[in-house]
């Protein structure tokens, strides 16, 4: 399940006044080192602080721009929106929570899916967005992932999914859990057709998403330092009542344990993915 | 009913039953005819049982599902399966005793059994890790199910776990990968798979052996994306709010049936499965046999497609909404 990260101190830092004279929408402060960063430059650096290597979470739009050939992403199922099957109310009604986050992010759900070109290859591309209820998977995320694979099967395309998620969405209860079985069913079918699935994990990819499609790519690729695992660190700490080792559940740890095929920096991700597509889809050379 | 594990709301029934036991003993020892009084009290106990158990709220059902005397996987195996042979290990790392696996016969037909196994005593619970598997448990389950697939043997799984174990070693050995792989590979098995939620259907740890052609659930069992306590801790930062989260998560057998997540609710004896193991096992066995018969006639490919299709339909979206007014009676506004 999604774990809330407490970044109180960081967000407080980020709210301190900037260097005077710069319009606020042009800069931001690194929550880790406190340096002032220009958004444009930060964008050119793939959302990584040039001073301390702090990794900002990117939006799904930014990631699509980073990965796909320019202006080739054709979104599918963009108007598929979540409903409230459980009549779920906690501090907020789920329907109100959805409205708020939709207005704030301009997104309809925690994943965008579509067909794009990458280095000339047609690919089915899904990109999750952590801003939308922690990238959690409910019925719509499961449905969109499933339809993406189904579209890929029709068109005989590879699937690339960029994951970032706290896990299954609590507000849709058991239906969220069932999306794990739904997505893995269509992945089994896509796999049977001999088609390629590359799973790309960004920070964090946890719980219900890690325990379904994110773990079972033909290749699992991850950015450095991403938290990847089943149970969240806080839950583990509370269960075993001891401190967790340094780097626990991070990409490098996962590679050492044999669950990640390769680690790839954001700046090199597009090229590396295109190379892999070339190797698998053009086995006799270009 | 023994004192061990009596739940608060069971106490009135327990007290009357104690009285009955005392009177029976007196009758035997002192030769008094107390049969009329005994009958009256037995009727009273039945009445109380009906009153209490026909109106359990979701949190009470969770208590029944976790009842220390509830029948566990091996109890059902003993009552349902003949010639059972238990097998061990994932051939990779270890034998995880939180998962019970083996082969036996159900009404003459060879079946493969895989289930979570909780312990009854502290010692047994330490050995079985309270029924919470590590990755090797899921890998053992898959290895055994693949043998069943090879020999065209139908698979029965029994779900009864608070969840996959959240620990350092479990993560190091790939808890997420083990569950994900099981979920995918169970979609590739060409034999009938019947899932039985007999107690706690604890999230990914349950689903890791929970992909089948048919999903059955006992009437007091639950199945949830997160434990009620875990949900309460996230929503209200207070695990004591678990009764409220167990209500809003819609985790009871009846609600799961409404949501299309389970196919049939198997009725437990009135006082809960722990009051009558034989009757519970008989009811579950009948339900299993009823579903197994048509599945046994399907071909391997058809079974795979049937199972994938079963899960393809799960969930609700703007194109396929769900009328949540069925839950409105219990809604807090």
XYZ file of C-alpha atoms in Angstrom:
619
model
C 0.000 0.000 0.000
C 0.971 3.590 -0.519
C 3.122 4.988 2.203
C 3.064 8.653 2.878
C 6.495 10.168 2.836
C 7.052 12.834 5.350
C 9.049 15.559 3.708
C 7.992 18.267 6.074
C 11.430 19.730 6.477
C 12.027 19.595 2.736
C 8.789 21.286 1.762
C 9.388 23.948 4.366
C 12.760 24.621 2.827
C 11.181 24.765 -0.584
C 8.781 27.426 0.579
C 11.465 29.794 1.826
C 11.892 32.916 -0.209
C 13.933 32.635 -3.386
C 16.734 34.733 -4.698
C 15.087 38.073 -5.056
C 14.076 39.294 -8.433
C 13.157 36.001 -10.111
C 9.525 35.302 -10.949
C 8.444 32.368 -8.775
C 7.281 30.202 -11.643
C 10.749 30.119 -13.210
C 12.673 28.571 -10.317
C 12.367 26.169 -7.444
C 14.438 25.052 -4.512
C 16.028 21.643 -4.263
C 14.390 20.007 -1.229
C 17.629 18.170 -0.455
C 20.429 20.747 -0.776
C 18.342 23.933 -0.804
C 20.010 25.325 -3.932
C 17.889 27.442 -6.241
C 17.270 25.673 -9.507
C 15.915 27.096 -12.722
C 13.074 25.015 -13.967
C 14.247 25.154 -17.551
C 17.699 23.931 -16.619
C 16.271 21.323 -14.277
C 14.138 20.115 -17.189
C 17.208 19.834 -19.419
C 18.835 17.812 -16.661
C 15.875 15.347 -16.558
C 14.671 16.620 -13.189
C 17.929 15.897 -11.366
C 19.505 18.581 -9.153
C 22.881 19.528 -10.625
C 24.276 20.221 -7.155
C 23.300 17.169 -5.135
C 21.741 14.743 -7.630
C 18.362 14.944 -5.890
C 15.835 13.305 -8.174
C 12.589 15.203 -8.617
C 9.558 13.103 -9.470
C 8.643 13.715 -13.085
C 5.106 14.000 -14.375
C 3.796 11.514 -16.905
C 3.896 14.280 -19.539
C 7.549 14.981 -18.870
C 8.392 11.306 -19.099
C 6.485 10.865 -22.358
C 8.382 13.819 -23.804
C 11.658 12.329 -22.612
C 10.986 8.915 -24.114
C 8.871 9.119 -27.262
C 9.929 10.446 -30.670
C 8.739 14.034 -30.807
C 4.957 14.455 -30.975
C 4.296 10.784 -31.769
C 2.422 9.792 -28.593
C -1.212 9.049 -29.452
C -3.124 8.555 -26.247
C -5.803 5.879 -25.918
C -8.553 5.583 -23.299
C -7.881 9.141 -22.118
C -11.521 9.586 -21.177
C -11.751 6.459 -19.047
C -12.313 7.803 -15.547
C -12.629 6.260 -12.100
C -15.919 5.647 -10.316
C -16.666 4.951 -6.667
C -17.898 1.349 -6.482
C -17.512 1.010 -2.691
C -19.181 4.342 -1.751
C -15.890 4.972 0.041
C -15.683 7.758 2.595
C -12.792 8.393 4.921
C -11.838 11.962 5.787
C -13.073 12.800 2.301
C -15.508 11.139 -0.023
C -13.523 9.233 -2.648
C -15.471 11.062 -5.359
C -14.352 14.419 -3.894
C -10.774 13.225 -3.545
C -10.835 12.271 -7.230
C -12.255 15.636 -8.273
C -9.605 17.487 -6.269
C -6.698 15.539 -7.684
C -8.063 15.725 -11.225
C -8.328 19.498 -10.955
C -4.905 19.843 -9.375
C -3.044 17.622 -11.831
C -5.103 17.930 -14.995
C -4.933 14.132 -15.189
C -7.882 11.744 -15.317
C -6.023 8.855 -13.701
C -2.644 7.647 -12.471
C -1.530 6.296 -15.833
C -1.491 7.557 -19.407
C -1.397 4.972 -22.157
C -0.973 5.192 -25.893
C 0.904 4.272 -29.023
C 4.136 6.099 -29.756
C 7.260 5.833 -31.803
C 10.662 5.363 -30.229
C 13.687 5.477 -32.476
C 11.376 4.559 -35.303
C 9.780 1.586 -33.502
C 6.065 1.588 -32.849
C 5.521 0.839 -29.189
C 2.641 0.632 -26.755
C 3.641 2.998 -23.972
C 2.149 3.360 -20.500
C 3.428 5.992 -18.092
C 2.280 6.229 -14.497
C 2.039 9.495 -12.600
C 2.804 9.668 -8.889
C 0.901 12.937 -8.440
C -2.392 11.125 -8.903
C -3.106 9.556 -5.472
C 0.459 8.291 -5.224
C 0.270 6.562 -8.590
C -2.051 4.035 -7.007
C -3.737 1.325 -9.068
C -7.505 1.113 -9.014
C -9.905 -0.259 -11.614
C -9.049 2.349 -14.264
C -5.275 1.905 -14.030
C -5.772 -1.867 -14.275
C -8.152 -1.462 -17.197
C -5.875 0.930 -19.072
C -2.851 -1.340 -18.616
C -4.943 -4.293 -19.791
C -6.216 -2.450 -22.872
C -2.690 -1.263 -23.666
C -1.519 -4.878 -23.810
C -4.606 -5.846 -25.818
C -3.896 -3.066 -28.330
C -0.279 -4.203 -28.468
C -1.430 -7.768 -29.198
C -3.672 -6.580 -32.029
C -0.856 -4.557 -33.568
C 1.917 -6.983 -32.519
C 3.790 -4.302 -30.605
C 6.185 -4.298 -27.684
C 4.887 -2.786 -24.451
C 6.855 -0.374 -22.291
C 5.464 0.627 -18.922
C 7.084 3.285 -16.788
C 5.889 2.601 -13.254
C 5.811 4.771 -10.203
C 3.283 3.821 -7.579
C 2.636 3.330 -3.901
C 0.614 0.216 -4.732
C -3.023 -0.778 -5.001
C -5.572 1.984 -4.363
C -7.202 1.486 -0.989
C -10.299 3.485 -1.910
C -11.350 0.833 -4.424
C -10.613 -1.978 -1.983
C -10.553 -5.534 -3.255
C -11.212 -4.370 -6.829
C -7.758 -2.784 -6.817
C -6.212 -6.087 -5.723
C -8.015 -7.838 -8.562
C -6.337 -5.522 -11.092
C -3.115 -7.368 -10.306
C -4.693 -10.589 -11.569
C -6.287 -8.813 -14.533
C -3.078 -7.157 -15.758
C -0.976 -10.277 -15.287
C -3.520 -12.310 -17.276
C -3.126 -10.094 -20.328
C 0.653 -10.024 -19.860
C 0.598 -13.834 -19.978
C -1.313 -13.626 -23.288
C 1.027 -10.959 -24.721
C 3.991 -13.079 -23.623
C 2.545 -16.149 -25.387
C 2.588 -14.219 -28.646
C 6.333 -13.740 -28.278
C 6.047 -9.996 -27.836
C 8.416 -7.886 -25.764
C 7.517 -6.250 -22.449
C 9.937 -3.841 -20.831
C 9.141 -2.761 -17.281
C 10.758 0.494 -16.226
C 10.633 1.337 -12.515
C 10.925 4.854 -11.177
C 11.029 5.976 -7.565
C 8.994 4.546 -5.890
C 7.433 1.364 -7.315
C 5.868 -0.618 -4.516
C 3.355 -3.168 -3.307
C 0.476 -4.013 -5.652
C 2.179 -2.604 -8.749
C 5.565 -4.152 -7.935
C 3.793 -7.441 -7.116
C 2.114 -7.461 -10.528
C 3.182 -6.012 -13.866
C 6.250 -4.014 -12.739
C 8.128 -7.162 -11.643
C 7.564 -9.341 -14.674
C 8.991 -7.514 -17.650
C 11.109 -9.576 -20.012
C 13.572 -7.048 -18.715
C 13.164 -4.986 -15.579
C 14.904 -1.636 -15.835
C 15.107 0.924 -13.036
C 16.454 4.388 -12.386
C 19.170 4.689 -9.730
C 18.027 4.890 -6.131
C 14.384 4.020 -6.756
C 12.531 2.369 -3.887
C 11.188 -0.969 -5.119
C 9.532 -3.653 -3.057
C 6.491 -5.376 -1.672
C 6.046 -4.052 1.863
C 6.825 -0.426 2.624
C 9.844 0.310 4.836
C 7.647 1.697 7.620
C 5.510 -1.447 7.736
C 8.620 -3.652 7.848
C 10.180 -1.539 10.591
C 7.007 -1.761 12.671
C 6.803 -5.524 12.146
C 10.371 -6.490 12.937
C 11.168 -3.578 15.277
C 14.682 -2.999 14.016
C 16.421 -0.545 11.742
C 16.593 -1.337 8.049
C 19.982 -1.659 6.340
C 21.360 1.238 4.297
C 20.029 1.233 0.752
C 17.367 -1.361 1.585
C 14.885 -1.883 -1.285
C 16.691 0.610 -3.509
C 17.436 -0.162 -7.158
C 21.070 -1.141 -6.491
C 19.978 -3.505 -3.676
C 17.378 -5.037 -5.988
C 19.944 -5.542 -8.753
C 22.341 -7.240 -6.321
C 19.531 -9.575 -5.196
C 18.745 -10.434 -8.809
C 15.446 -8.665 -9.423
C 16.537 -5.810 -11.683
C 18.219 -6.422 -15.044
C 19.791 -3.043 -15.500
C 20.051 0.361 -13.923
C 19.691 3.296 -16.225
C 20.040 7.038 -15.619
C 17.181 9.201 -16.851
C 19.463 10.962 -19.324
C 20.347 7.658 -21.011
C 17.001 5.914 -20.694
C 15.580 6.738 -24.101
C 18.713 5.692 -25.941
C 19.041 2.498 -23.922
C 15.420 1.548 -24.558
C 15.809 2.177 -28.289
C 18.960 0.032 -28.297
C 17.056 -2.788 -26.595
C 14.172 -2.437 -29.079
C 16.698 -2.632 -31.921
C 18.369 -5.710 -30.448
C 15.131 -7.604 -29.907
C 13.092 -6.449 -32.877
C 15.863 -6.326 -35.478
C 17.884 -9.391 -34.567
C 19.618 -9.496 -37.955
C 20.856 -5.909 -37.693
C 19.464 -2.636 -38.958
C -17.560 -24.812 23.197
C -14.212 -24.605 24.921
C -13.136 -21.474 26.770
C -10.090 -21.042 24.479
C -10.574 -18.075 22.166
C -14.197 -17.271 23.006
C -15.000 -13.909 21.419
C -16.788 -11.197 23.388
C -19.938 -11.445 21.335
C -19.910 -15.249 21.643
C -19.892 -15.079 25.440
C -23.682 -15.220 26.007
C -23.817 -18.436 23.941
C -20.780 -19.810 25.726
C -22.309 -19.186 29.142
C -25.498 -21.049 28.315
C -23.479 -23.907 26.864
C -21.412 -24.077 30.044
C -24.627 -24.355 32.022
C -25.814 -27.201 29.789
C -22.525 -29.013 30.320
C -22.838 -28.615 34.098
C -26.388 -29.957 34.134
C -25.416 -32.923 31.985
C -22.629 -33.734 34.398
C -24.995 -33.457 37.372
C -27.513 -35.691 35.676
C -24.866 -38.307 35.113
C -23.286 -38.120 38.528
C -26.345 -37.687 40.730
C -28.975 -39.491 38.686
C -31.359 -36.530 38.553
C -33.601 -36.090 35.528
C -32.721 -32.636 34.232
C -33.472 -33.349 30.583
C -36.267 -30.794 30.364
C -34.080 -28.010 31.753
C -31.265 -29.067 29.449
C -33.503 -28.966 26.416
C -34.730 -25.509 27.364
C -31.186 -24.249 27.681
C -30.105 -25.857 24.439
C -32.957 -24.118 22.684
C -31.901 -20.886 24.333
C -28.344 -21.363 23.034
C -29.667 -21.955 19.525
C -31.781 -18.852 19.758
C -28.823 -16.757 20.921
C -26.647 -18.201 18.197
C -29.223 -17.276 15.586
C -29.662 -13.796 17.012
C -25.953 -13.055 17.259
C -24.651 -14.763 14.159
C -27.309 -13.654 11.712
C -26.371 -10.015 12.375
C -22.588 -9.992 12.513
C -21.032 -6.704 11.471
C -17.940 -6.749 9.236
C -15.499 -6.375 12.126
C -17.128 -9.253 14.001
C -16.779 -11.373 10.880
C -13.089 -10.524 10.752
C -12.879 -11.802 14.355
C -14.615 -15.025 13.341
C -12.301 -15.391 10.324
C -9.336 -15.056 12.715
C -10.879 -17.220 15.434
C -8.125 -19.261 17.117
C -10.331 -22.333 16.802
C -11.259 -21.748 13.166
C -10.583 -24.714 10.852
C -7.360 -24.144 8.905
C -6.275 -25.574 5.567
C -5.030 -28.848 7.008
C -8.293 -29.329 8.941
C -10.221 -29.115 5.680
C -7.730 -31.425 3.992
C -8.192 -34.043 6.713
C -11.975 -33.905 6.390
C -12.206 -33.646 2.617
C -9.224 -35.340 1.047
C -8.237 -38.996 1.273
C -4.753 -40.447 0.686
C -3.166 -37.036 1.222
C 0.586 -36.852 0.632
C 2.262 -33.622 1.700
C 5.238 -32.411 -0.322
C 7.799 -29.784 0.581
C 10.141 -27.132 -0.701
C 10.693 -24.782 -3.624
C 13.873 -26.548 -4.877
C 15.543 -23.157 -4.767
C 15.928 -22.086 -1.191
C 13.788 -23.702 1.494
C 10.534 -25.251 2.577
C 8.173 -22.512 3.734
C 5.764 -24.083 6.198
C 3.375 -21.138 5.930
C 2.263 -22.932 2.763
C 0.887 -26.463 2.844
C 1.074 -28.384 -0.425
C 0.394 -31.894 -1.566
C -1.697 -34.366 -3.500
C -4.646 -36.537 -2.522
C -8.085 -37.599 -3.629
C -11.355 -35.698 -3.552
C -14.201 -38.165 -4.046
C -11.798 -40.483 -5.845
C -10.298 -37.834 -8.156
C -6.638 -36.942 -7.632
C -6.321 -33.263 -6.721
C -3.477 -30.907 -5.926
C -3.852 -28.934 -2.695
C -2.059 -25.679 -1.951
C -2.973 -23.476 0.991
C -1.785 -21.094 3.645
C -1.301 -22.870 6.937
C -1.585 -21.114 10.277
C -0.453 -22.720 13.500
C -2.696 -23.634 16.406
C -0.041 -23.292 19.117
C 2.744 -20.760 19.637
C 5.307 -23.373 18.708
C 3.473 -24.291 15.529
C 2.927 -20.630 14.691
C 6.640 -19.948 14.925
C 7.249 -22.797 12.503
C 4.473 -21.666 10.157
C 5.119 -17.941 10.595
C 1.399 -17.460 11.433
C 0.542 -18.442 7.872
C 2.405 -15.500 6.315
C 4.566 -16.800 3.455
C 8.034 -15.724 2.403
C 8.890 -15.785 -1.325
C 9.912 -19.456 -1.093
C 6.352 -20.272 -0.039
C 4.928 -18.797 -3.235
C 7.662 -20.515 -5.282
C 6.910 -23.833 -3.623
C 3.216 -23.345 -4.428
C 3.984 -22.666 -8.089
C 6.336 -25.645 -8.352
C 3.663 -27.985 -7.011
C 0.933 -26.476 -9.199
C 3.124 -27.001 -12.265
C 3.379 -30.697 -11.423
C -0.417 -30.776 -11.266
C -0.507 -29.058 -14.653
C 1.836 -31.672 -16.113
C -0.412 -34.539 -14.995
C -3.761 -32.840 -15.660
C -4.623 -32.775 -11.989
C -7.106 -30.118 -10.841
C -5.882 -27.664 -8.209
C -7.623 -26.546 -5.026
C -6.125 -23.635 -3.148
C -7.098 -22.549 0.365
C -6.589 -18.890 1.264
C -6.056 -18.100 4.924
C -3.307 -15.582 5.555
C -3.124 -12.135 7.095
C -0.723 -11.364 4.253
C 2.684 -12.085 2.760
C 5.353 -11.532 5.401
C 6.774 -7.985 5.523
C 10.375 -8.592 6.535
C 13.931 -7.861 5.426
C 14.651 -11.390 4.164
C 11.309 -11.567 2.381
C 12.210 -8.428 0.430
C 15.766 -9.630 -0.221
C 14.439 -12.806 -1.765
C 11.892 -10.965 -3.908
C 8.486 -11.077 -2.259
C 6.972 -8.863 -4.959
C 8.489 -10.893 -7.798
C 7.369 -14.185 -6.278
C 3.768 -13.003 -5.986
C 3.751 -11.346 -9.407
C 5.146 -14.456 -11.060
C 2.620 -16.742 -9.382
C -0.247 -14.517 -10.482
C 1.005 -14.584 -14.072
C 1.897 -18.271 -14.173
C -1.390 -19.403 -12.627
C -2.925 -17.871 -15.757
C -0.927 -20.404 -17.802
C -2.017 -23.638 -16.101
C -4.254 -25.873 -18.243
C -6.110 -27.527 -15.365
C -9.154 -26.485 -13.324
C -8.242 -24.239 -10.381
C -10.725 -23.639 -7.582
C -9.868 -20.970 -5.016
C -11.340 -21.318 -1.531
C -11.146 -18.319 0.790
C -11.553 -20.085 4.137
C -10.420 -17.432 6.616
C -8.315 -14.367 5.963
C -7.841 -13.289 2.362
C -4.910 -11.000 3.110
C -4.062 -8.953 0.014
C -1.148 -9.961 -2.257
C -0.260 -12.824 0.045
C -3.650 -14.345 -0.693
C -3.739 -13.489 -4.389
C -0.313 -15.114 -4.803
C -2.162 -18.449 -4.730
C -5.551 -16.946 -5.609
C -5.920 -17.045 -9.402
C -8.557 -19.589 -10.375
C -11.495 -20.461 -12.601
C -13.830 -20.204 -9.638
C -13.456 -18.331 -6.353
C -15.450 -19.648 -3.391
C -15.596 -18.021 0.026
C -16.873 -19.206 3.397
C -19.567 -16.927 4.770
C -17.443 -15.478 7.589
C -14.183 -15.259 5.669
C -12.947 -11.950 4.310
C -10.800 -10.848 1.376
C -9.183 -7.427 1.312
C -6.557 -5.295 -0.409
C -5.174 -4.310 3.017
C -5.760 -5.417 6.589
C -8.437 -3.385 8.382
C -5.761 -2.316 10.881
C -3.364 -1.231 8.139
C -6.094 0.744 6.407
C -7.092 2.449 9.663
C -3.464 3.337 10.349
C -3.174 5.057 6.972
C -6.557 6.806 6.966
C -6.867 7.854 10.587
C -3.395 7.108 11.969
C -5.094 4.822 14.478
C -5.279 1.045 14.238
C -8.161 1.089 16.720
C -10.358 2.379 13.885
C -10.192 -1.078 12.271
C -13.929 -1.750 12.823
C -14.702 1.311 10.680
C -12.194 0.440 7.956
C -13.422 -3.153 7.849
C -16.848 -1.694 7.072
C -15.870 0.754 4.347
C -13.517 -1.663 2.549
C -16.447 -4.024 1.688
C -14.535 -7.145 2.614
C -17.313 -9.482 3.729
C -18.301 -12.503 1.671
C -21.659 -10.974 0.782
C -20.143 -7.684 -0.371
C -17.494 -9.493 -2.410
C -20.249 -11.424 -4.153
C -22.034 -8.156 -4.985
C -18.793 -6.752 -6.413
C -18.306 -9.815 -8.605
C -15.015 -10.770 -6.948
C -16.215 -14.165 -5.684
C -18.530 -16.633 -7.406
C -20.241 -18.301 -4.462
C -20.587 -17.837 -0.737
C -20.504 -21.169 1.098
C -22.637 -21.023 4.224
C -20.899 -21.879 7.489
C -22.774 -23.507 10.377
C -24.716 -20.892 12.335
C -22.155 -20.305 15.100
C -19.250 -20.063 12.634
C -17.040 -22.718 11.026
C -15.198 -23.272 14.340
C -18.315 -24.723 15.971
C -18.603 -27.585 13.497
C -15.622 -28.593 11.360
C -17.419 -31.533 9.748
C -20.416 -29.500 8.591
C -18.127 -26.747 7.281
C -15.960 -29.185 5.347
C -19.019 -30.967 3.972
C -20.553 -27.727 2.701
C -17.286 -26.625 1.111
C -16.662 -30.029 -0.446
C -20.108 -30.041 -2.033
C -19.565 -26.573 -3.469
C -16.154 -27.576 -4.844
C -17.521 -30.730 -6.461
C -20.371 -28.745 -8.011
C -17.936 -26.374 -9.712
C -15.298 -28.975 -10.529
C -17.631 -31.153 -12.590
C -18.179 -28.723 -15.513
C -14.552 -27.543 -15.354
C -13.262 -31.108 -15.733
C -15.006 -31.234 -19.111
C -13.219 -28.144 -20.444
C -10.061 -28.556 -22.493
C -6.725 -27.167 -21.349
C -6.840 -24.079 -23.589
C -10.439 -23.373 -22.688
C -9.589 -23.509 -18.983
C -6.805 -20.972 -19.436
C -9.026 -18.620 -21.413
C -11.914 -19.077 -18.978
C -9.640 -18.086 -16.089
C -8.160 -15.060 -17.840
C -11.642 -13.920 -18.869
C -12.834 -14.324 -15.283
C -10.335 -11.703 -14.106
C -10.629 -9.584 -17.268
C -14.067 -8.498 -16.045
C -12.933 -7.315 -12.613
C -13.281 -3.660 -11.713
C -15.551 -0.740 -12.529
C -14.928 2.399 -14.584
C -16.851 5.265 -16.175
C -17.645 2.897 -19.061
C -18.783 0.171 -16.733
C -19.982 1.729 -13.479
C -21.236 -0.110 -10.413
C -24.426 0.798 -8.597
C -22.956 1.517 -5.172
C -26.397 2.123 -3.655
C -26.185 -1.516 -2.523
C -23.740 -0.211 0.083
C -25.574 2.985 0.949
C -27.354 1.500 3.955
C -24.023 1.261 5.743
C -22.568 4.529 4.542
C -21.426 7.278 6.859
C -21.885 10.772 5.527
